[in-house]
XYZ file of C-alpha atoms in Angstrom:
391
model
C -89.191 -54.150 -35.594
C -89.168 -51.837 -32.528
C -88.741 -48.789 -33.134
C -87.945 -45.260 -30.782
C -88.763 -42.110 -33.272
C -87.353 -39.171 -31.779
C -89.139 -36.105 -32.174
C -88.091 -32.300 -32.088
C -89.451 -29.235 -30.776
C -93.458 -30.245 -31.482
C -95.552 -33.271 -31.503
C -96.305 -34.858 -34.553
C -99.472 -33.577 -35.887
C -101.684 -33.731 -39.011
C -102.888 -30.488 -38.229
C -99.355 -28.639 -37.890
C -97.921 -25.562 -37.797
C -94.443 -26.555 -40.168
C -93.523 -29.269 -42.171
C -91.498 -31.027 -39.344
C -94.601 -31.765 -37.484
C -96.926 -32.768 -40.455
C -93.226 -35.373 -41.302
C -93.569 -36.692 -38.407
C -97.253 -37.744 -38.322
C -95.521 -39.258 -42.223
C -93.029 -41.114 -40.963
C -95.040 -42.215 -37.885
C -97.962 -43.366 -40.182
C -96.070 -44.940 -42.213
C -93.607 -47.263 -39.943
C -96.956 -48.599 -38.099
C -98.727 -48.694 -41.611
C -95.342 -51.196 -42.789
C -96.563 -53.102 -39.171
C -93.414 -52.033 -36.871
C -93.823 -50.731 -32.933
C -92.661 -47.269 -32.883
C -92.164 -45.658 -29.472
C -92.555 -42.008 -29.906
C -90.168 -40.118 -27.747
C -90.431 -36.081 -28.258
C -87.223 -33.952 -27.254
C -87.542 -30.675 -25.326
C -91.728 -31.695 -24.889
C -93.841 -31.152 -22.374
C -97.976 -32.367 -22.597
C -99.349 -34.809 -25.319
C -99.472 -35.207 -28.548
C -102.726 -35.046 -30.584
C -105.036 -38.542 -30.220
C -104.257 -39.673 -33.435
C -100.469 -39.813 -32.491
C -101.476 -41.299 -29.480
C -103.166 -44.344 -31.027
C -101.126 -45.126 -33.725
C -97.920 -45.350 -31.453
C -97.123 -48.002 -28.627
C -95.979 -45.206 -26.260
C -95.628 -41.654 -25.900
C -92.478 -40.424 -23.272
C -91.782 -36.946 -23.006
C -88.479 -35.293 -22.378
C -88.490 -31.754 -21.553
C -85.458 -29.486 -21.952
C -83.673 -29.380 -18.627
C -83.626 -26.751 -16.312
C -79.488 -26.130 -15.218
C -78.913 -23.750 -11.847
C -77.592 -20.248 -11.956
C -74.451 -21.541 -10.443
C -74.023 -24.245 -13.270
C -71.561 -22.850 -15.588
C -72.826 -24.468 -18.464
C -76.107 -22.504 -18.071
C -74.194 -19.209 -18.700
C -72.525 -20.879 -22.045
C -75.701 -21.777 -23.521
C -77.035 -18.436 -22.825
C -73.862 -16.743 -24.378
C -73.980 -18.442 -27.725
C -76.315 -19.168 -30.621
C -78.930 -22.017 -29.273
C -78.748 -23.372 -32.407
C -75.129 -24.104 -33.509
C -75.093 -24.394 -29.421
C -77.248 -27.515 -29.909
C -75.152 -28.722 -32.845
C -71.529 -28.494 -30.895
C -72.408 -29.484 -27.602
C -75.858 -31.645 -27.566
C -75.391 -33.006 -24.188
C -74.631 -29.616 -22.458
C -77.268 -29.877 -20.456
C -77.754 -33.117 -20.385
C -80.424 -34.321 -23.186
C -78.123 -36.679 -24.890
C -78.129 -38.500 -21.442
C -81.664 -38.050 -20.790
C -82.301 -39.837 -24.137
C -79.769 -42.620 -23.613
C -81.787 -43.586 -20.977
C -85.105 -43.665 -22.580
C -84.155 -45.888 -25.250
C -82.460 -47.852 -23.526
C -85.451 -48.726 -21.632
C -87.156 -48.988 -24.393
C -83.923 -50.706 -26.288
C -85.403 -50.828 -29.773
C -84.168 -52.480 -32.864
C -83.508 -48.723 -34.551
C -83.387 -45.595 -33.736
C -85.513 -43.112 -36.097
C -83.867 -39.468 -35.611
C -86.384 -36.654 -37.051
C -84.007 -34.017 -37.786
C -80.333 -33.683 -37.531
C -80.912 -32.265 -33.441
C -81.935 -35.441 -32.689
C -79.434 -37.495 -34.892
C -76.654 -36.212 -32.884
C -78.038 -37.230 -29.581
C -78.581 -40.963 -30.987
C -76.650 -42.941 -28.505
C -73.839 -44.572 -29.899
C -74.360 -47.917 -30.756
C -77.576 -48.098 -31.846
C -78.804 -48.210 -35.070
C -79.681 -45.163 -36.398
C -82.562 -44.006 -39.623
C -81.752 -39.979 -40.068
C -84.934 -38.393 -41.600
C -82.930 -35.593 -43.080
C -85.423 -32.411 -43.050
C -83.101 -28.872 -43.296
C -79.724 -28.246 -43.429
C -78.853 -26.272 -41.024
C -76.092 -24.836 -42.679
C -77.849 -23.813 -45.893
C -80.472 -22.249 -43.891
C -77.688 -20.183 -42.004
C -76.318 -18.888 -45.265
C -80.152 -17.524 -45.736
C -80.605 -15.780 -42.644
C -76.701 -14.304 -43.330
C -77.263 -13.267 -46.696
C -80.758 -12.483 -47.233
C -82.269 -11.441 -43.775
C -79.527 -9.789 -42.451
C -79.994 -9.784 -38.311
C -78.611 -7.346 -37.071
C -78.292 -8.981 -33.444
C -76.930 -12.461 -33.233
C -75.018 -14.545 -30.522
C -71.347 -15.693 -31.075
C -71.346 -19.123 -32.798
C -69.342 -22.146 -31.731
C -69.049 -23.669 -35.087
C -68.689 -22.204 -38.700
C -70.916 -22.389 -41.332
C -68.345 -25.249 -43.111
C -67.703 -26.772 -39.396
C -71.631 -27.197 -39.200
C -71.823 -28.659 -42.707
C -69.249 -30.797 -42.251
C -70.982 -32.302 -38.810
C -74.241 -32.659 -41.043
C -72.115 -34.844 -43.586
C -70.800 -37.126 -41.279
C -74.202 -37.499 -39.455
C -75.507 -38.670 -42.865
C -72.279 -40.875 -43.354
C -72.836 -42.557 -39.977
C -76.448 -43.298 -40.304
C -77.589 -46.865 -41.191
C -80.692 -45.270 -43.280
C -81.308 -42.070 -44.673
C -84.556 -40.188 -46.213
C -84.597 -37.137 -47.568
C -87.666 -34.733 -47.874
C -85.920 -32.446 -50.457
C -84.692 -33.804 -54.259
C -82.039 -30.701 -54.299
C -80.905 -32.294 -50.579
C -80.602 -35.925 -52.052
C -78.762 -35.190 -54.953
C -76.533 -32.597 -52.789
C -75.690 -35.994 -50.812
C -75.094 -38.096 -53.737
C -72.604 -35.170 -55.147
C -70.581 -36.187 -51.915
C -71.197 -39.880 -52.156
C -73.669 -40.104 -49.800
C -77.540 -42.148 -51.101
C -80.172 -40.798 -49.274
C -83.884 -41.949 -50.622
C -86.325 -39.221 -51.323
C -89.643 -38.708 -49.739
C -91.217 -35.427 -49.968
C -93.663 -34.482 -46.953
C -97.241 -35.014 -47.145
C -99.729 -35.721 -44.948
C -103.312 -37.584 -44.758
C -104.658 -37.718 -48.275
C -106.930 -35.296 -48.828
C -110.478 -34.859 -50.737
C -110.428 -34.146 -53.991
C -112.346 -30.718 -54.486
C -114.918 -29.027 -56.113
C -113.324 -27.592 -59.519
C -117.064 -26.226 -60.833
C -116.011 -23.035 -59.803
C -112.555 -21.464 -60.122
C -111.312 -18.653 -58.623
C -109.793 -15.659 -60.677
C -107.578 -13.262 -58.897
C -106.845 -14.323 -55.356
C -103.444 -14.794 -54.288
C -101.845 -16.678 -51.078
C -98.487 -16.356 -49.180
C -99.098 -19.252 -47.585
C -96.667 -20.328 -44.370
C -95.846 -20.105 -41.164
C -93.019 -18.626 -39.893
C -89.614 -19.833 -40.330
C -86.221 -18.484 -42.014
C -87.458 -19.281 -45.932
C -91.036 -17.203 -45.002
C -88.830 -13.961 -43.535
C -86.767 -14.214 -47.029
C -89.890 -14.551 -49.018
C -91.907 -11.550 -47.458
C -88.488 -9.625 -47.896
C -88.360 -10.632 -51.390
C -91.651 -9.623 -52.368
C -91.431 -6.409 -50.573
C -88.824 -5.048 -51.834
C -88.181 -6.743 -55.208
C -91.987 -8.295 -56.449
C -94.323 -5.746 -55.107
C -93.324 -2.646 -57.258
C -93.317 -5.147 -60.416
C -97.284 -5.539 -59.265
C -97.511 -2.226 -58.413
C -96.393 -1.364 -61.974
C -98.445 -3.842 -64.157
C -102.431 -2.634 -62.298
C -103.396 -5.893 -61.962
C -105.898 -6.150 -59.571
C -104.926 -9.100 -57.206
C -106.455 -9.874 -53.862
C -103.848 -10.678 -51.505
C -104.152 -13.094 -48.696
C -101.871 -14.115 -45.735
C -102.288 -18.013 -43.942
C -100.294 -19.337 -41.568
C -98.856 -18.070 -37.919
C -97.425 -14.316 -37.348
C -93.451 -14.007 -36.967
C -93.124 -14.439 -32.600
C -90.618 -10.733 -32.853
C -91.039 -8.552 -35.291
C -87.103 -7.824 -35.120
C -87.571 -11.615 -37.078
C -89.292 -10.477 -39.670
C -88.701 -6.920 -41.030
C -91.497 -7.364 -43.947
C -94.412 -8.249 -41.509
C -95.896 -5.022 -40.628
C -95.592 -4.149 -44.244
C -97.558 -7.341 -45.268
C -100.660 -6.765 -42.752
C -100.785 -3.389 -44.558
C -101.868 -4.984 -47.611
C -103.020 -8.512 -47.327
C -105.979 -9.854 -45.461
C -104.276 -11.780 -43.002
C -105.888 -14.895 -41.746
C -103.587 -16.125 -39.262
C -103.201 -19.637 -38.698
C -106.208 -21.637 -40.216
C -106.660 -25.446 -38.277
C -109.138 -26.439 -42.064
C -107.541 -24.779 -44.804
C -110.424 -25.747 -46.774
C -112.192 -22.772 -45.055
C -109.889 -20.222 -46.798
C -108.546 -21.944 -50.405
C -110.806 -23.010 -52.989
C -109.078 -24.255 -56.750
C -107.508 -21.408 -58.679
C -105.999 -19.791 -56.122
C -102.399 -18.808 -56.291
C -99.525 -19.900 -53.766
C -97.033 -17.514 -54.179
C -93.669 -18.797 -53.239
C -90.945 -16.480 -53.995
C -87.869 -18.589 -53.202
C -84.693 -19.631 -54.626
C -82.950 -20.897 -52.197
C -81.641 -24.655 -51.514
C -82.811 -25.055 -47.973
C -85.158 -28.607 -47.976
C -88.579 -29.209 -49.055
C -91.528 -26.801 -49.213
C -94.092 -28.599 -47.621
C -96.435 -26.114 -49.090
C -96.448 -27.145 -51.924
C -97.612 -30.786 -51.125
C -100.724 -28.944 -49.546
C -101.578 -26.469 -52.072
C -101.996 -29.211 -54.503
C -104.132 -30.889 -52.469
C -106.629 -28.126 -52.471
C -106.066 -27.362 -56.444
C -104.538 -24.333 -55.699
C -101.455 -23.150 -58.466
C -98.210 -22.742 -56.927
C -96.136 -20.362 -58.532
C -92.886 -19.759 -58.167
C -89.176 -19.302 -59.681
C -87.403 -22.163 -61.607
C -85.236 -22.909 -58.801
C -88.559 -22.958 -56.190
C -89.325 -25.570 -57.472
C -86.266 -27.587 -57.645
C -87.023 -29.663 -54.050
C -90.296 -31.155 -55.810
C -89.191 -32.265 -59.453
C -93.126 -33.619 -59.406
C -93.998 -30.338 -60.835
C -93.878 -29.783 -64.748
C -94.162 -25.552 -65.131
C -96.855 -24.570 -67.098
C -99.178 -27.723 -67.160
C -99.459 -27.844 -62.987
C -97.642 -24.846 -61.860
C -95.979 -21.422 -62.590
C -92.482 -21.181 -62.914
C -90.230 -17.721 -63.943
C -86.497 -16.827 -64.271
C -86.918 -13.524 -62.536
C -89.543 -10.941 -61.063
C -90.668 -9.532 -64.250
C -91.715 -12.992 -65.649
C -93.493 -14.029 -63.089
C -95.673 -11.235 -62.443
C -96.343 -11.212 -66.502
C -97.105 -14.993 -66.165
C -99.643 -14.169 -62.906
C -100.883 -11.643 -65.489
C -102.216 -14.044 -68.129
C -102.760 -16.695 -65.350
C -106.020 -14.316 -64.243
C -107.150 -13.291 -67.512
C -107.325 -16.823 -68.660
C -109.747 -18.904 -67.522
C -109.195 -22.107 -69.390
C -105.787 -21.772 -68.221
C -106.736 -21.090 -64.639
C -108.679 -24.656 -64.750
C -106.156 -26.413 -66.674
C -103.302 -25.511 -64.002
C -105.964 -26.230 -61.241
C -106.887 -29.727 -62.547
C -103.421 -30.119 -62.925
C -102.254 -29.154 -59.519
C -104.185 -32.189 -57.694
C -103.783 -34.314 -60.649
C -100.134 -34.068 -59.465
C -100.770 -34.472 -55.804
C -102.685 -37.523 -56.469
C -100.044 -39.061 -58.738
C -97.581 -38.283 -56.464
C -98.324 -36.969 -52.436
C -100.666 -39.747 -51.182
C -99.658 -40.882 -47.881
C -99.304 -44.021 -49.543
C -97.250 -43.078 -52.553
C -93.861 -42.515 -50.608
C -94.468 -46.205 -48.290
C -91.938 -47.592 -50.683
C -88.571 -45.277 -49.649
C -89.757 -45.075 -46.023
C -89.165 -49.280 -46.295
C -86.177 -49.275 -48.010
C -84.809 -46.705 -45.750
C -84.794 -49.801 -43.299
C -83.472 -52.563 -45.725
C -80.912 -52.350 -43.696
C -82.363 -54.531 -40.865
C-alpha cells in the first residue's frame, strides 16, 4: 500500500529527544519493514529529517506552520488562546488542514497514518485514516491542572470533557487504531472502542556487559514534558525528605534536555542543586551501565513511558509506583523492576535494592531479559499489521 505518515512537531528519529519522535522512526520502520511506500509528511517542519528516515521512506515533504499577517484576525485568536486546545478546536485556523489536503492529495495514498491526535484531526475527510494514538491530551491537561499548577495560562476554547470527547470520536472515526499505552487501550475498550497495543521502542539494542553492576547510582531520566515537571515536583517535595530521612547514600543523576522556562518547571533549579546533571546524552550508553536505577515517580494515566522501553535496554531497574507501571503490563515488580504503594515503600525498597547485590543482578538480568522478550523492534510488527487489516 501507499502510505502518507503524518508527522508532528519533530522528525522521526532514533536518536530523539521524546517518545513521539523515537514512535515515529517505529511506525516508519515498521510499515516499510511489512513492504508498504510510506510518504513521510512532517507538520509545522522545516529542514530534514535524519538519513536513516530519509532512506527508509519514498519521500520526505515538509510543511511548516504558516505565517498569518498582523491584519489577519485569526492571527490575534491564536495568540489569545491556549495553542494547544487552539490546535484541537480550530486545526485549519491558519490554514494547515488545507496545506495538508493538498499534499496528500498529490501524493493520494491508499491510507492515511496520523501520528498523534494533532494530526488526526487535520486528516482530510475521506481518506482512510490509521490514528497512532500517543497522549491524551485531556489526561495530560488534568496533570498540568492538578499537579503543576501554572499560574499563567491562556483562555481555552474547549473543556477538559469537550477535548475528551473530540479525542473519542477521533478514535471512533479512524479505520485503524494503535495504542502505545495498555492503561490507554483498555480506557478505549471501557468506551467500546479496540485499539491494538504497541508500546514504543526503538532499534534493538546490544545486550550489555552485566560483569559489573553498579550499586548506588540513581537516574531521573527524561526530557522535558508535562509527566517530567510532575515527577521532579513529586520528588521534591514528597520523595526527597523520605531520602533525606533514611542516610542512604545515593548518587543522583539527571539525563535528558533542561525545561525551555523555568516558570515550566518549578523543581528544576532545585534538581541541578543536587544531581549531576548531564543534559541531553545522543549514546546513553556513555552514562548508564546495568544496576542503575530509573526513578520514575508517576502515577498518573497519561500514555506510555517510553523510558522505560530504554532503560531496559541498557539493564538498568526502573522503579516506580504500582500505578507507574500500569502503561507497560511487561513488567512483573520485584523480578524486573521496583514497584511501591507510596513514598515510604519505595525508598525502603531502593534501600535493600543497594545493599543487595544478588538482588541488584537479578533485577538487572531481569530488566533486558524483559526488553528482549518483549521491546524488539520486531516484537510489536504483528499489531502495527493488523492495525491495517482493514485494507
Amino acid at each position: 500500500m501507499r502510505i502518507v505518515q503524518l508527522v508532528h512537531s519533530r522528525w522521526p528519529a532514533t536518536i530523539a529527544v521524546g517518545g513521539g519522535q523515537l514512535r515515529g522512526w517505529q511506525e516508519l520502520a515498521s510499515l516499510v519493514e511489512l513492504g508498504h511506500e510510506v510518504h513521510v509528511v512532517g507538520v509545522g517542519l522545516g529542514g530534514v529529517p535524519e538519513p536513516g528516515v530519509r532512506a527508509l521512506a519514498a519521500s520526505v515533504t515538509a510543511i511548516p506552520w504558516r505565517r498569518l499577517s498582523r491584519l489577519d484576525a485569526r492571527r490575534w485568536v491564536a495568540r489569545a488562546l491556549n495553542p494547544t486546545t487552539c490546535r484541537l478546536r480550530f486545526p485549519n485556523l491558519d490554514g494547515m488542514g488545507d496545506a495538508i489536503r493538498d499534499v496528500v492529495d498529490g501524493i493520494d495514498p491508499d491510507v492515511v497514518w496520523a501520528g498523534g491526535i494533532f494530526n488526526a484531526v487535520m486528516v482530510p475527510r475521506g481518506r482512510r485514516m490509521v490514528f497512532s494514538q500517543r497522549d491524551f491530551v485531556h489526561k495530560v491537561r488534568q496533570v498540568r491542572k492538578d499537579v503543576i499548577k501554572l499560574k499563567f495560562t491562556r483562555p481555552d476554547p474547549m473543556t477538559t470533557d469537550q477535548i475528551e470527547q473530540l479525542e473519542l470520536d477521533v478514535c471512533r472515526r479512524a479505520d485503524g487504531l494503535i495504542c502505545a499505552s495498555m492503561t490507554d487501550a483498555d480506557y478505549l475498550k471501557s468506551h467500546g472502542i479496540t485499539g491494538h497495543y504497541a508500546p514504543v521502542v526503538g532499534p534493538t539494542l546490544p545486550r550489555p556487559n552485566f560483569d559489573d553492576v553498579t550499586k548506588n547510582r540513581v537516574f531521573f531520566f527524561g526530557n522535558a514534558n508535562t509527566a517530567m515537571r510532575a515527577c521532579r515536583v513529586h520528588l521534591k517535595d514528597e520523595l526527597w525528605p523520605v531520602f533525606e530521612r533514611s542516610g542512604v547514600d545515593f548518587e543522583w543523576h539527571q539525563v535528558g534536555a533542561p525545561p525551555g522556562a523555568q516558570r515550566d518547571d518549578p523543581a528544576w533549579d532545585w534538581m541541578t542543586e543536587h544531581f549531576r546533571v548531564h543534559g541531553f546524552v545522543d549514546d546513553l550508553g556513555d552514562v548508564f551501565q546495568p544496576g542503575d536505577v530509573s526513578l520514575v515517580p508517576y502515577k498518573h494515566q497519561t500514555g506510555f513511558r517510553t523510558k522505560f522501553t530504554v532503560a531496559a535496554g541498557y539493564g538498568v531497574v526502573n522503579v516506580g509506583y504500582d500505578e507507574s507501571f500500569g502503561c507497560a503490563p511487561e513488567f512483573t515488580p520485584g523480578e524486573d523492576c521496583i514497584a511501591a504503594r507510596d513514598p515510604k515503600e519505595l525508598v525502603e525498597k531502593m534501600e535493600e535494592f543497594t545493599q543487595d547485590a544478588s538482588m541488584r543482578r537479578k533485577l538487572a538480568e531481569g530488566s533486558r531479559q524483559v526488553y528482549e522478550q518483549n521491546y524488539s523492534f520486531e516484537a510489536h510488527l504483528p499489531a502495527i499489521k493488523a492495525s491495517l487489516a482493514f485494507a
